[in-house]
Amino acid sequence: MSQDKQAIRRSIRRLRKTITPLVRKQAAKAALKFCRKYIPLLKAKRIAFYWPMADEFDVLPMLTFWEEQGKACYLPVVPKNGRRLWFVRKDSRTRWKNNRFGIPEPIHPERIRAEQLDVVLVPLMGIDQYGFRLGMGGGFYDTSIACRRLRNMTRPKLIGVAYELQKVNHLEADPWDIRMDALVSEKEFSVFPKN
Ligand SMILES: Nc1nc2c(c(=O)[nH]1)N(C=O)[C@@H](CNc1ccc(C(=O)N[C@@H](CCC(=O)O)C(=O)O)cc1)CN2
Ligand SMILES: Nc1ncnc2c1ncn2[C@@H]1O[C@H](COP(=O)(O)OP(=O)(O)OP(=O)(O)O)[C@@H](O)[C@H]1O
């Protein structure tokens, strides 16, 4: 079964490599335009983004926009032990340090957990029609947003970010998998049905 997941990751990674820099840039712009109307984002005080690696969807234009709108913006920081991510504030003067995966992380005293965020833009490898997500396999996001398993917990809102070519019909969900509330791609912004 995790064999399966590895195979899906490989095939999506291969597809994603074919995206040209120009298309990537246009996709980032389109996604920004779509997400500007999403009410939870408009109302949010604290929003988490991610620093895009390799061929991941570029959310930095969105980050810049929402930062200019006065939102407090955060990026994930991999913990020393375990898998529960910290979210560290990024501001215009932030300095950066690479983590063990080579991903830049902000250096800032303001460090919070996912529960304190209003919206999290979640990186992913694949996403199905129900909002189930396949990540890089580290289990970081599933662990960090596990608070959403609790009944009545509607925060943080989770927005998966992906190219259309990362959509898959159906992902076999593991017990720890948490569904996204919405998805933004280069083509659309869609909200998943609650049930
Ligand atoms: N941009 C971004 N930041 C993120 C994540 C993510 O998916 N995307 N994460 C989401 O959880 C966390 C880091 N998770 C990671 C999990 C696994 C690997 C990893 O296995 N990297 C392989 C190379 C993978 C590849 O070939 O693309 C390696 O280092 O060998 C890296 C980061 C936090 N920050
Ligand atoms: N809430 C949790 N508590 C403890 N362990 C967890 C939790 N969620 C996931 N895990 C562990 O993390 C491992 C990786 O999970 P999975 O392959 O679903 O990660 P992923 O969603 O692809 O990765 P990521 O979230 O880092 O992008 C699993 O084997 C599981 O044991």
Tab-separated table of C-alpha atoms and ligand atoms in Angstrom:
chain	number	residue	atom	x	y	z
A	1	MET	CA	0.000	0.000	0.000
A	2	SER	CA	2.791	2.461	0.849
A	3	GLN	CA	4.333	0.932	-2.311
A	4	ASP	CA	1.363	2.471	-4.065
A	5	LYS	CA	1.970	5.850	-2.504
A	6	GLN	CA	5.602	5.756	-3.598
A	7	ALA	CA	4.552	4.953	-7.159
A	8	ILE	CA	2.067	7.843	-7.247
A	9	ARG	CA	4.709	10.204	-5.867
A	10	ARG	CA	7.180	9.102	-8.524
A	11	SER	CA	4.767	9.518	-11.381
A	12	ILE	CA	3.570	12.955	-10.215
A	13	ARG	CA	7.147	14.084	-9.645
A	14	ARG	CA	7.900	13.129	-13.240
A	15	LEU	CA	4.847	14.998	-14.573
A	16	ARG	CA	5.602	18.083	-12.514
A	17	LYS	CA	9.118	18.312	-13.940
A	18	THR	CA	7.636	19.093	-17.378
A	19	ILE	CA	6.206	22.424	-16.183
A	20	THR	CA	8.193	25.304	-17.671
A	21	PRO	CA	9.284	28.346	-15.618
A	22	LEU	CA	6.839	30.572	-17.531
A	23	VAL	CA	3.874	28.278	-16.878
A	24	ARG	CA	4.934	28.032	-13.239
A	25	LYS	CA	4.950	31.800	-12.951
A	26	GLN	CA	1.538	32.157	-14.598
A	27	ALA	CA	0.139	29.454	-12.349
A	28	ALA	CA	1.315	31.322	-9.265
A	29	LYS	CA	-0.375	34.496	-10.503
A	30	ALA	CA	-3.631	32.711	-11.326
A	31	ALA	CA	-3.726	31.068	-7.894
A	32	LEU	CA	-3.262	34.449	-6.233
A	33	LYS	CA	-6.196	35.872	-8.183
A	34	PHE	CA	-8.456	32.959	-7.150
A	35	CYS	CA	-7.560	32.957	-3.488
A	36	ARG	CA	-8.182	36.678	-3.029
A	37	LYS	CA	-11.920	35.956	-2.842
A	38	TYR	CA	-11.803	33.133	-0.288
A	39	ILE	CA	-13.576	34.470	2.812
A	40	PRO	CA	-11.499	32.581	5.409
A	41	LEU	CA	-8.378	34.160	3.890
A	42	LEU	CA	-9.927	37.619	3.851
A	43	LYS	CA	-10.858	37.228	7.522
A	44	ALA	CA	-7.606	35.553	8.565
A	45	LYS	CA	-5.107	37.219	10.852
A	46	ARG	CA	-2.449	34.496	10.665
A	47	ILE	CA	-1.682	32.516	7.505
A	48	ALA	CA	0.939	29.824	6.899
A	49	PHE	CA	2.605	29.388	3.528
A	50	TYR	CA	5.578	27.203	2.574
A	51	TRP	CA	8.891	27.862	0.874
A	52	PRO	CA	8.516	26.020	-2.473
A	53	MET	CA	11.072	23.311	-3.148
A	54	ALA	CA	12.089	22.007	-6.557
A	55	ASP	CA	8.956	21.836	-8.711
A	56	GLU	CA	6.367	22.598	-6.062
A	57	PHE	CA	3.634	25.131	-6.770
A	58	ASP	CA	4.987	28.610	-6.033
A	59	VAL	CA	3.023	30.303	-3.254
A	60	LEU	CA	5.470	33.179	-2.733
A	61	PRO	CA	3.421	35.687	-4.801
A	62	MET	CA	0.462	34.855	-2.528
A	63	LEU	CA	2.644	35.320	0.536
A	64	THR	CA	3.821	38.741	-0.672
A	65	PHE	CA	0.267	39.816	-1.448
A	66	TRP	CA	-1.197	38.806	1.914
A	67	GLU	CA	1.759	40.270	3.759
A	68	GLU	CA	1.054	43.592	2.033
A	69	GLN	CA	-2.572	43.258	3.129
A	70	GLY	CA	-1.317	43.287	6.698
A	71	LYS	CA	-1.681	39.568	7.480
A	72	ALA	CA	0.813	37.882	9.764
A	73	CYS	CA	2.552	35.297	7.554
A	74	TYR	CA	4.310	32.144	8.760
A	75	LEU	CA	6.447	29.382	7.286
A	76	PRO	CA	6.886	25.811	8.505
A	77	VAL	CA	9.961	24.964	10.538
A	78	VAL	CA	10.952	21.320	10.916
A	79	PRO	CA	11.367	20.428	14.619
A	80	LYS	CA	14.577	18.959	16.034
A	81	ASN	CA	12.660	15.946	17.290
A	82	GLY	CA	9.407	14.455	16.166
A	83	ARG	CA	7.213	15.657	13.358
A	84	ARG	CA	5.163	18.481	14.791
A	85	LEU	CA	6.019	21.524	12.692
A	86	TRP	CA	6.537	24.974	14.149
A	87	PHE	CA	5.243	27.945	12.207
A	88	VAL	CA	7.591	30.921	12.349
A	89	ARG	CA	6.708	34.488	11.437
A	90	LYS	CA	8.174	36.020	8.330
A	91	ASP	CA	8.401	39.774	7.967
A	92	SER	CA	10.069	42.104	5.492
A	93	ARG	CA	13.383	42.005	7.375
A	94	THR	CA	13.495	38.293	8.038
A	95	ARG	CA	16.771	36.410	7.773
A	96	TRP	CA	16.811	32.779	6.713
A	97	LYS	CA	18.488	29.520	7.584
A	98	ASN	CA	18.267	26.247	5.645
A	99	ASN	CA	16.832	23.206	7.406
A	100	ARG	CA	18.150	19.668	7.018
A	101	PHE	CA	16.205	19.257	3.749
A	102	GLY	CA	17.772	22.429	2.324
A	103	ILE	CA	14.511	24.403	2.672
A	104	PRO	CA	14.898	28.018	3.911
A	105	GLU	CA	13.264	28.738	7.275
A	106	PRO	CA	12.786	32.204	8.782
A	107	ILE	CA	14.652	33.239	11.922
A	108	HIS	CA	12.149	35.083	14.116
A	109	PRO	CA	11.157	34.918	17.793
A	110	GLU	CA	7.462	34.438	16.986
A	111	ARG	CA	6.939	30.677	16.807
A	112	ILE	CA	3.489	29.046	16.962
A	113	ARG	CA	1.693	25.744	16.275
A	114	ALA	CA	-0.887	25.061	13.578
A	115	GLU	CA	-3.743	25.463	16.118
A	116	GLN	CA	-2.945	29.166	16.382
A	117	LEU	CA	-3.226	29.736	12.640
A	118	ASP	CA	-6.374	30.729	10.748
A	119	VAL	CA	-5.387	29.316	7.350
A	120	VAL	CA	-2.636	26.923	6.251
A	121	LEU	CA	-1.588	26.579	2.612
A	122	VAL	CA	-0.494	22.968	2.446
A	123	PRO	CA	2.146	21.641	0.017
A	124	LEU	CA	1.398	18.272	-1.502
A	125	MET	CA	2.303	15.681	-4.126
A	126	GLY	CA	-1.200	14.517	-4.988
A	127	ILE	CA	-4.784	15.279	-4.019
A	128	ASP	CA	-8.006	13.402	-4.729
A	129	GLN	CA	-11.581	14.530	-5.384
A	130	TYR	CA	-12.449	14.327	-1.666
A	131	GLY	CA	-9.578	16.506	-0.545
A	132	PHE	CA	-7.351	13.686	0.713
A	133	ARG	CA	-3.738	14.560	0.238
A	134	LEU	CA	-0.533	12.717	-0.446
A	135	GLY	CA	2.537	14.518	0.871
A	136	MET	CA	6.266	13.950	0.649
A	137	GLY	CA	6.005	11.069	3.084
A	138	GLY	CA	7.479	12.681	6.174
A	139	GLY	CA	4.148	12.793	7.980
A	140	PHE	CA	4.888	16.377	9.079
A	141	TYR	CA	1.630	18.006	8.023
A	142	ASP	CA	-0.629	15.158	9.132
A	143	THR	CA	0.981	15.294	12.559
A	144	SER	CA	0.909	19.079	12.749
A	145	ILE	CA	-2.738	19.530	11.775
A	146	ALA	CA	-4.004	16.559	13.765
A	147	CYS	CA	-6.021	19.109	15.818
A	148	ARG	CA	-8.489	19.096	12.920
A	149	ARG	CA	-9.480	15.542	13.835
A	150	LEU	CA	-11.314	16.854	16.872
A	151	ARG	CA	-15.007	17.378	16.331
A	152	ASN	CA	-15.952	21.065	16.149
A	153	MET	CA	-12.394	22.064	15.318
A	154	THR	CA	-12.682	24.116	12.154
A	155	ARG	CA	-9.397	25.942	12.508
A	156	PRO	CA	-7.012	26.206	10.800
A	157	LYS	CA	-8.685	26.096	7.389
A	158	LEU	CA	-6.561	23.922	5.120
A	159	ILE	CA	-5.966	24.882	1.502
A	160	GLY	CA	-4.143	22.324	-0.627
A	161	VAL	CA	-2.031	23.879	-3.351
A	162	ALA	CA	-1.431	21.903	-6.544
A	163	TYR	CA	-1.179	21.915	-10.290
A	164	GLU	CA	-4.078	20.318	-12.142
A	165	LEU	CA	-1.736	17.468	-13.120
A	166	GLN	CA	-1.355	16.578	-9.433
A	167	LYS	CA	-5.028	15.657	-9.129
A	168	VAL	CA	-5.756	11.958	-8.775
A	169	ASN	CA	-9.131	10.254	-8.694
A	170	HIS	CA	-8.875	8.459	-5.416
A	171	LEU	CA	-6.206	8.131	-2.754
A	172	GLU	CA	-6.460	5.335	-0.247
A	173	ALA	CA	-6.760	7.232	3.018
A	174	ASP	CA	-4.724	6.183	6.042
A	175	PRO	CA	-6.332	6.686	9.468
A	176	TRP	CA	-4.157	9.729	10.156
A	177	ASP	CA	-4.928	11.471	6.852
A	178	ILE	CA	-6.769	14.766	7.151
A	179	ARG	CA	-8.868	16.208	4.349
A	180	MET	CA	-8.220	19.636	2.915
A	181	ASP	CA	-11.052	22.189	3.100
A	182	ALA	CA	-10.235	23.649	-0.283
A	183	LEU	CA	-7.872	23.395	-3.209
A	184	VAL	CA	-6.235	26.075	-5.273
A	185	SER	CA	-4.659	25.276	-8.629
A	186	GLU	CA	-3.710	27.234	-11.754
A	187	LYS	CA	-7.272	26.668	-13.011
A	188	GLU	CA	-9.620	27.006	-10.069
A	189	PHE	CA	-10.348	27.466	-6.425
A	190	SER	CA	-12.621	24.715	-5.153
A	191	VAL	CA	-14.102	24.009	-1.763
A	192	PHE	CA	-14.560	20.343	-0.822
A	193	PRO	CA	-17.964	19.238	0.497
A	194	LYS	CA	-17.911	18.809	4.291
A	195	ASN	CA	-19.004	15.154	4.197
B	1	LIG	N1	8.074	23.384	0.520
B	1	LIG	C1	7.826	22.482	1.442
B	1	LIG	N2	8.197	22.695	2.706
B	1	LIG	C2	7.947	21.742	3.645
B	1	LIG	C3	7.316	20.537	3.323
B	1	LIG	C4	6.918	20.325	1.969
B	1	LIG	O1	6.343	19.303	1.580
B	1	LIG	N3	7.197	21.319	1.077
B	1	LIG	N4	7.098	19.614	4.315
B	1	LIG	C5	6.064	18.677	4.292
B	1	LIG	O2	5.998	17.768	5.022
B	1	LIG	C6	7.975	19.661	5.496
B	1	LIG	C7	9.331	19.086	5.122
B	1	LIG	N5	9.145	17.760	4.674
B	1	LIG	C8	9.962	17.024	3.856
B	1	LIG	C9	9.717	15.669	3.802
B	1	LIG	C10	10.516	14.842	3.055
B	1	LIG	C11	11.560	15.370	2.334
B	1	LIG	C12	12.390	14.431	1.551
B	1	LIG	O3	12.259	13.245	1.688
B	1	LIG	N6	13.219	14.895	0.696
B	1	LIG	C13	14.012	13.995	-0.101
B	1	LIG	C14	13.946	14.398	-1.544
B	1	LIG	C15	12.575	14.307	-2.072
B	1	LIG	C16	12.554	14.554	-3.543
B	1	LIG	O4	13.223	13.847	-4.285
B	1	LIG	O5	11.813	15.466	-3.979
B	1	LIG	C17	15.428	14.036	0.403
B	1	LIG	O6	15.762	14.969	1.161
B	1	LIG	O7	16.179	13.139	0.080
B	1	LIG	C18	11.778	16.725	2.366
B	1	LIG	C19	10.984	17.562	3.119
B	1	LIG	C20	8.069	21.078	5.963
B	1	LIG	N7	8.389	21.977	4.908
B	2	LIG	N1	-1.046	12.377	13.640
B	2	LIG	C1	0.013	11.564	13.570
B	2	LIG	N2	0.613	11.144	14.693
B	2	LIG	C2	1.680	10.326	14.612
B	2	LIG	N3	2.225	9.880	13.474
B	2	LIG	C3	1.683	10.265	12.329
B	2	LIG	C4	0.546	11.130	12.308
B	2	LIG	N4	0.242	11.365	11.033
B	2	LIG	C5	1.119	10.670	10.289
B	2	LIG	N5	1.988	9.993	11.040
B	2	LIG	C6	3.093	9.139	10.556
B	2	LIG	O1	3.747	9.771	9.459
B	2	LIG	C7	4.109	8.802	8.466
B	2	LIG	C8	4.058	9.387	7.065
B	2	LIG	O2	2.731	9.641	6.699
B	2	LIG	P1	2.319	9.946	5.188
B	2	LIG	O3	3.033	9.043	4.252
B	2	LIG	O4	0.836	10.014	5.123
B	2	LIG	O5	2.955	11.423	5.050
B	2	LIG	P2	2.612	12.580	4.058
B	2	LIG	O6	1.289	13.176	4.366
B	2	LIG	O7	2.809	12.059	2.698
B	2	LIG	O8	3.796	13.605	4.426
B	2	LIG	P3	3.847	15.174	4.810
B	2	LIG	O9	2.660	15.466	5.671
B	2	LIG	O10	5.138	15.324	5.536
B	2	LIG	O11	3.846	15.927	3.536
B	2	LIG	C9	3.159	7.637	8.655
B	2	LIG	O12	3.852	6.446	8.506
B	2	LIG	C10	2.596	7.800	10.069
B	2	LIG	O13	3.108	6.787	10.886
